[in-house]
Coordinates of C-alpha atoms in Angstrom, one line a residue:
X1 CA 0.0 0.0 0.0
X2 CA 2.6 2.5 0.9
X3 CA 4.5 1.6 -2.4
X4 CA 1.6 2.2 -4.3
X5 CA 0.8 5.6 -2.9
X6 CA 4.5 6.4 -3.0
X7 CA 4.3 5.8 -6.6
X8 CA 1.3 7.9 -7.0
X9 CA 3.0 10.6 -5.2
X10 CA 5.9 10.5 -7.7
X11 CA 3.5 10.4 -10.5
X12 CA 1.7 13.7 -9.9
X13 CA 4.9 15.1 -9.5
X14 CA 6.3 14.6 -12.4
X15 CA 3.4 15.4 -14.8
X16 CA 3.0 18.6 -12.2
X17 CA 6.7 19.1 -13.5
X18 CA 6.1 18.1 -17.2
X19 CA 3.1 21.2 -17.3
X20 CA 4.9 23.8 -15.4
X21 CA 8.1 23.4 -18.1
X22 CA 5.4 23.6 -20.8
X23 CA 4.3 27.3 -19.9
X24 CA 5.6 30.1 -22.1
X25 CA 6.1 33.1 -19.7
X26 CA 5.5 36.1 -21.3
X27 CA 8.1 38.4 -21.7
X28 CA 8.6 42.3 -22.7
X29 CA 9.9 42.1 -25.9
X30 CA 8.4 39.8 -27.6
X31 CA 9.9 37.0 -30.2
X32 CA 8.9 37.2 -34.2
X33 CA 10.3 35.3 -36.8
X34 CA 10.2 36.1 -40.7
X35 CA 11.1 34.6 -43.7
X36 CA 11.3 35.4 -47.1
X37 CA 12.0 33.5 -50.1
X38 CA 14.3 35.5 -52.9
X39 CA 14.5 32.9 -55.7
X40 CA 15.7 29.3 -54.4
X41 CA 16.9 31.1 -50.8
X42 CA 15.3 31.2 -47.7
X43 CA 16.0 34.5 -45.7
X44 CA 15.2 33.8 -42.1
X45 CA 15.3 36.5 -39.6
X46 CA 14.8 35.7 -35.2
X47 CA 14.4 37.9 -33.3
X48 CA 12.9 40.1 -30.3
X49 CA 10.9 43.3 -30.4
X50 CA 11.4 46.2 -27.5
X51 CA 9.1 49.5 -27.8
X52 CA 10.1 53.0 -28.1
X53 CA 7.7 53.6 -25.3
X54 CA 8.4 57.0 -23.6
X55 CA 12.3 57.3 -25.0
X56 CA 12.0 58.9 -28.2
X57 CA 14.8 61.0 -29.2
X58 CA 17.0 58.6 -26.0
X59 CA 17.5 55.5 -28.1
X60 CA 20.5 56.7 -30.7
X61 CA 23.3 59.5 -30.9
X62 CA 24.9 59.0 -27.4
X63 CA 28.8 58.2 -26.9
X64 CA 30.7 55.7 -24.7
X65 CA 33.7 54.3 -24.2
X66 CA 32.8 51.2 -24.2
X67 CA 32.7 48.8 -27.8
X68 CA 30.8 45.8 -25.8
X69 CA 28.2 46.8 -23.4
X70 CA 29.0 45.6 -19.8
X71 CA 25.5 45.2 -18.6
X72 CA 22.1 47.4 -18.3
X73 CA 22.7 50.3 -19.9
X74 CA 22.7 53.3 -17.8
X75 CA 23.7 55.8 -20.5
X76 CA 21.7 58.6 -21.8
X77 CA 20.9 56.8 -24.7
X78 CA 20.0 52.8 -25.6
X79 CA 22.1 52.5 -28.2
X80 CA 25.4 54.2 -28.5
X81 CA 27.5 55.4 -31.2
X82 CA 30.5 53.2 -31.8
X83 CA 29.1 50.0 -29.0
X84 CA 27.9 46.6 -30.7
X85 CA 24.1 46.7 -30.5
X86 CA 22.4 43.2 -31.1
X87 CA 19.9 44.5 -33.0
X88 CA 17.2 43.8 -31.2
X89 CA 16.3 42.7 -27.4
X90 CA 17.2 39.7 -25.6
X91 CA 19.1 37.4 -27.0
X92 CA 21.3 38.0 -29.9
X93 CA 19.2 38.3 -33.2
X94 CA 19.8 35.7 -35.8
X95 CA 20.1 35.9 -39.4
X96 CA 20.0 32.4 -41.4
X97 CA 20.7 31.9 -45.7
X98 CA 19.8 28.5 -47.2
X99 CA 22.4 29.3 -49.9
X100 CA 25.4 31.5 -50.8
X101 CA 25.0 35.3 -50.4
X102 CA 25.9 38.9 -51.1
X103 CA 25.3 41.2 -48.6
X104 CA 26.2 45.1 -49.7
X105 CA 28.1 43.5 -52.4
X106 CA 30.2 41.2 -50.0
X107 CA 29.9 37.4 -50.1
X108 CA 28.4 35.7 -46.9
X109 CA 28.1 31.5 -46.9
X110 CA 25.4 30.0 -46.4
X111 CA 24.7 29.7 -42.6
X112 CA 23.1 30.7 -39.3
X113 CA 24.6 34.0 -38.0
X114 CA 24.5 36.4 -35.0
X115 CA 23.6 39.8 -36.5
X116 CA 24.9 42.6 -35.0
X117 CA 25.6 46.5 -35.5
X118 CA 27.7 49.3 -34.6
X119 CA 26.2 52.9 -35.0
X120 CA 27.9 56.0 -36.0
X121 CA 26.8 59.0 -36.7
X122 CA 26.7 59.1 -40.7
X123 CA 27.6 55.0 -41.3
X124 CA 26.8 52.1 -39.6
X125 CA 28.9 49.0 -39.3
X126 CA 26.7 45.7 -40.0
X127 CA 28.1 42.3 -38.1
X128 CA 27.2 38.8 -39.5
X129 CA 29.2 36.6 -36.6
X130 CA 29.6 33.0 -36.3
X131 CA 28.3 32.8 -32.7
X132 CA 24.2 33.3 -32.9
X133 CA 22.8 32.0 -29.5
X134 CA 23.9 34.2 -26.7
X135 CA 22.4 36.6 -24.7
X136 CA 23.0 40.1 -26.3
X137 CA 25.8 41.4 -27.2
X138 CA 28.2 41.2 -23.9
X139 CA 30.4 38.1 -25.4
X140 CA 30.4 39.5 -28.7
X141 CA 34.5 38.9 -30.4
X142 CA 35.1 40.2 -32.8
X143 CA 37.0 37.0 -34.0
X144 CA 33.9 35.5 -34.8
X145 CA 32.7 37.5 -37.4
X146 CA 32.2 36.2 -40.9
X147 CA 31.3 39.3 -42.7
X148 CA 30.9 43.4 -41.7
X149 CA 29.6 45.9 -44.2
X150 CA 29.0 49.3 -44.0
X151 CA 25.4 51.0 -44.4
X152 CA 23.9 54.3 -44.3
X153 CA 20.9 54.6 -42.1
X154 CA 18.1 56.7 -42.9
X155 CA 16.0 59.2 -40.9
X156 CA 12.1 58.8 -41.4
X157 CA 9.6 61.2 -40.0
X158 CA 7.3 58.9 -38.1
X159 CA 8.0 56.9 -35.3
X160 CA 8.0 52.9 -35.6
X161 CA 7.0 52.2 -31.9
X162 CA 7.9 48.7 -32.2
X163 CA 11.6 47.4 -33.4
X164 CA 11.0 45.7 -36.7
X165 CA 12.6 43.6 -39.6
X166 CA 11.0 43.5 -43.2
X167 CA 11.9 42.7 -46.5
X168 CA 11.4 45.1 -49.5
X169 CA 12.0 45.8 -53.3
X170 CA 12.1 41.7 -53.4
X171 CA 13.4 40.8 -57.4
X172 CA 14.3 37.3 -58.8
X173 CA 17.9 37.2 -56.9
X174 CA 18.0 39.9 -54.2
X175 CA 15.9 41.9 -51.8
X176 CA 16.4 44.8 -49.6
X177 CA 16.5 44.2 -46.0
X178 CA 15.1 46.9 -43.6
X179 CA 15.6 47.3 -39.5
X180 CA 13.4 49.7 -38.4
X181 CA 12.9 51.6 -34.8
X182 CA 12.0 54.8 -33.4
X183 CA 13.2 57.0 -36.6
X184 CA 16.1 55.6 -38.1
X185 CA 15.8 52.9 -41.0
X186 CA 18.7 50.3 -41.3
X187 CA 19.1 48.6 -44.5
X188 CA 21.4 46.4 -46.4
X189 CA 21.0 44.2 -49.7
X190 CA 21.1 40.9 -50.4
X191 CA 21.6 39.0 -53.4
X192 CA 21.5 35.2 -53.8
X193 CA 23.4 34.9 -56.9
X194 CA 23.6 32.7 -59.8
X195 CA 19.9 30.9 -59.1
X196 CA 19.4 29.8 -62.5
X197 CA 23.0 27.6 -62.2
X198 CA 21.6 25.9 -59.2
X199 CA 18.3 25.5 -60.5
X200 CA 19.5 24.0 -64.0
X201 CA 22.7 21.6 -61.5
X202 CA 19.1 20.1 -59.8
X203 CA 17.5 19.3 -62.6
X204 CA 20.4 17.8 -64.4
X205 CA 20.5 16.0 -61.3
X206 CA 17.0 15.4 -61.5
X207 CA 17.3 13.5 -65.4
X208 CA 20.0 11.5 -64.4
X209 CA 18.3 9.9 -61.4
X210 CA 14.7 9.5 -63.2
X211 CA 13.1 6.6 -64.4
X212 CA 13.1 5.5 -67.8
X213 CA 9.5 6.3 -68.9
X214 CA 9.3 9.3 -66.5
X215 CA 9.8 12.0 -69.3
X216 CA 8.5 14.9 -66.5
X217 CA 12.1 16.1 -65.3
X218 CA 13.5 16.7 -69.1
X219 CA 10.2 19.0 -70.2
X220 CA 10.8 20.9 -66.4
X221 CA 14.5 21.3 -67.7
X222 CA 14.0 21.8 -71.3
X223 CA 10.7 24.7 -69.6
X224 CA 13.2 26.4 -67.6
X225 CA 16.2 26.8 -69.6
X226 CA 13.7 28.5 -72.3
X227 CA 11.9 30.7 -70.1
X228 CA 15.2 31.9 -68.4
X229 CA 16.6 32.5 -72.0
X230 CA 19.4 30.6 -70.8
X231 CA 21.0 30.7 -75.2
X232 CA 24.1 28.9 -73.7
X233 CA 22.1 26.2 -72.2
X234 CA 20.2 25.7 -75.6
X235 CA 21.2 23.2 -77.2
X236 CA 21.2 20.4 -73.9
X237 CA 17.7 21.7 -73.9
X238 CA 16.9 20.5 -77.6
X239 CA 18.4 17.6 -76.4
X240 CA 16.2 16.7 -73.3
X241 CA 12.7 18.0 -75.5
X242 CA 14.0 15.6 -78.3
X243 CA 14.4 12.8 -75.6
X244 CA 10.7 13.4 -74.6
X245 CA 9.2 13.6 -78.0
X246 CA 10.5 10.5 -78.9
X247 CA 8.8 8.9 -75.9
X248 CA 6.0 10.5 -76.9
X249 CA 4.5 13.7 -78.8
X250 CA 2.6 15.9 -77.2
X251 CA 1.5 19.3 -77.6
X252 CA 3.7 20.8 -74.6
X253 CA 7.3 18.9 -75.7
X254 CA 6.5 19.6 -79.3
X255 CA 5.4 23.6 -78.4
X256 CA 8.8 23.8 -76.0
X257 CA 10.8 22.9 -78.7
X258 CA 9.4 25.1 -81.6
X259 CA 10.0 28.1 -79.2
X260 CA 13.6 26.7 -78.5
X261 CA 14.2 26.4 -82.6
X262 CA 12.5 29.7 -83.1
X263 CA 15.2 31.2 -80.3
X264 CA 17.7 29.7 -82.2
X265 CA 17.0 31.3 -85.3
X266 CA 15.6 28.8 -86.8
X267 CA 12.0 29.5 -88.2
X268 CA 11.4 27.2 -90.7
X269 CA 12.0 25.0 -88.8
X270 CA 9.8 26.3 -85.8
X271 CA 7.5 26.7 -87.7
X272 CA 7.1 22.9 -88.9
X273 CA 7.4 22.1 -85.3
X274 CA 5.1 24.5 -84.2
X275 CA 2.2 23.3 -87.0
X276 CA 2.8 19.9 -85.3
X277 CA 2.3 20.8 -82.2
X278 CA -1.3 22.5 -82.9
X279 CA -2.1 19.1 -84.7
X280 CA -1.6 17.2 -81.4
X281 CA -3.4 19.4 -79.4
X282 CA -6.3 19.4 -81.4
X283 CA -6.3 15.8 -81.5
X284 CA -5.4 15.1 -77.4
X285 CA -8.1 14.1 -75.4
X286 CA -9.0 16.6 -73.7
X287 CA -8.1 18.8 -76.1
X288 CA -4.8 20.9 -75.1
X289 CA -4.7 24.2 -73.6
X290 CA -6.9 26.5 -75.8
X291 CA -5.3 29.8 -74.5
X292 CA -1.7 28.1 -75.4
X293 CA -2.7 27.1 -78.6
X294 CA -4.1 30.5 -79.6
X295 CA -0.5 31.7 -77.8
X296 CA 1.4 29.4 -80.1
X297 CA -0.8 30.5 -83.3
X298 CA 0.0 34.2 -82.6
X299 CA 3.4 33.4 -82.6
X300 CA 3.3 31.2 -85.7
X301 CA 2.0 34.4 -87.5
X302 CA 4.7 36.4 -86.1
X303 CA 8.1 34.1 -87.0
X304 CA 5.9 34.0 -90.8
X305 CA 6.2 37.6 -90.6
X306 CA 10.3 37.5 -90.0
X307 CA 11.4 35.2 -92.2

């Protein structure tokens, strides 16, 4: 009896345990995470949020002695000129790329980074260091660090209340990363690169490893190397839409390769190709795509119109 009460006893104190470690205490500054995708990258960004609260005009533009802060700052501002900030509250913020980078024109690896910064007065120093899970910036060295660019931050006339990382002016291979707070605007760029070199390595990758009857990856390859206007890539695309067509002829391998001939400079023979294609459309059942059939009519009329 006493064993079976004692195990009872130990029971409810471990699930007691098992729900108190499961409760998320709120906290001040609270945690957001973003990503973005530029292209084939993910852009991940962690990290924690304070508010301007009642210190406008007392977060930037102080001085101090001191490049790594000691402790609470006591100073009359939160941030000081020439003192590693970590961008953010609590722990360090954290900066992660799935691939290669640019960042201001510098390359970065791929990786999971401690993101740091060093105001000035007219240009900010940007830190991308190796260690990215301590609290703050009090063991910050300098040793670390993978990468530091230079930036120019810009005033705005409203105040953002609450500290705050977005992406902007996203393209095919880069964005514009912006840290925001109070009324000073922090950005930097980053570029991924050569995304249509990895994209076209994966598929290659992709037809080597496919099944014999599987004619998917070389119309995805043959697609993308023609939509990308890759010209140097144009004739291993002829080569994968010829492999498909003679599996099988079908509208879409036969329309992807009249485009690829008509790229090529050569019409006659697009056009031929094209001709077929239409026939094989109309006779598919269903019936291909009418919108890319009329697409690959107009386009008949204009390589006529070349020649």
């Amino acid at each position: 009896m006493k064993r079976t009460i004692f195990l009872i006893a130990m029971l409810t104190l471990l699930l007691a345990s098992n729900m108190f470690g499961q409760v998320t205490m709120p906290r001040e500054s609270n945690k957001q995470e973003i990503m973005q995708m530029v292209g084939d990258t993910k852009i991940n960004i962690a990290y924690h949020r304070p508010n301007v609260k009642n210190r406008v005009g007392k977060i930037y533009g102080c001085a101090t002695e001191k490049a790594i802060q000691q402790g609470n700052n006591t100073g009359p501002c939160l941030v000081p000129n020439g003192q590693v900030w970590r961008t953010g509250a609590n722990e360090n913020t954290i900066i992660e790329f799935s691939t290669d980078v640019t960042v201001n024109g510098q390359p970065l690896p791929a990786g999971k980074y401690g993101f740091f910064a060093i105001p000035d007065k007219k240009e900010w120093t940007l830190i991308f260091n190796k260690v990215n899970a301590e609290w703050g910036a009090m063991t910050y060295k300098a040793e670390q660090d993978a990468l530091r660019v230079k930036t120019t931050p810009v005033k705005s006339k409203t105040v953002r209340q609450t500290l705050m990382y977005e992406f902007d002016s996203i393209s095919y291979n880069s964005t514009n990363v912006v840290l925001s707070w109070e009324k000073l605007m922090i950005p930097f760029t980053v570029n991924v690169g050569d995304i249509n070199g990895r994209v076209l390595t994966q598929l290659r990758e992709a037809i080597k490893n496919r099944k014999a009857d599987d004619v998917r990856p070389l119309n995805q390859a043959a697609g993308f190397v023609l939509g990308q206007k890759m010209t140097g890539s144009y004739e291993e695309a002829m080569g994968w839409v010829n492999e498909s067509i003679k599996a099988r002829e079908l509208f879409g391998n036969l329309n992807t390769k009249a485009r690829l001939l008509a790229e090529m400079g050569k019409k006659a023979e697009a056009i031929s190709t094209a001709e077929k294609a239409l026939q094989a459309g109309k006779a598919a059942t269903p019936p291909a795509n009418a919108g890319a059939m009329t697409a690959l009519e107009d386009e008949i009329k204009k390589w006529k119109a070349s020649k």
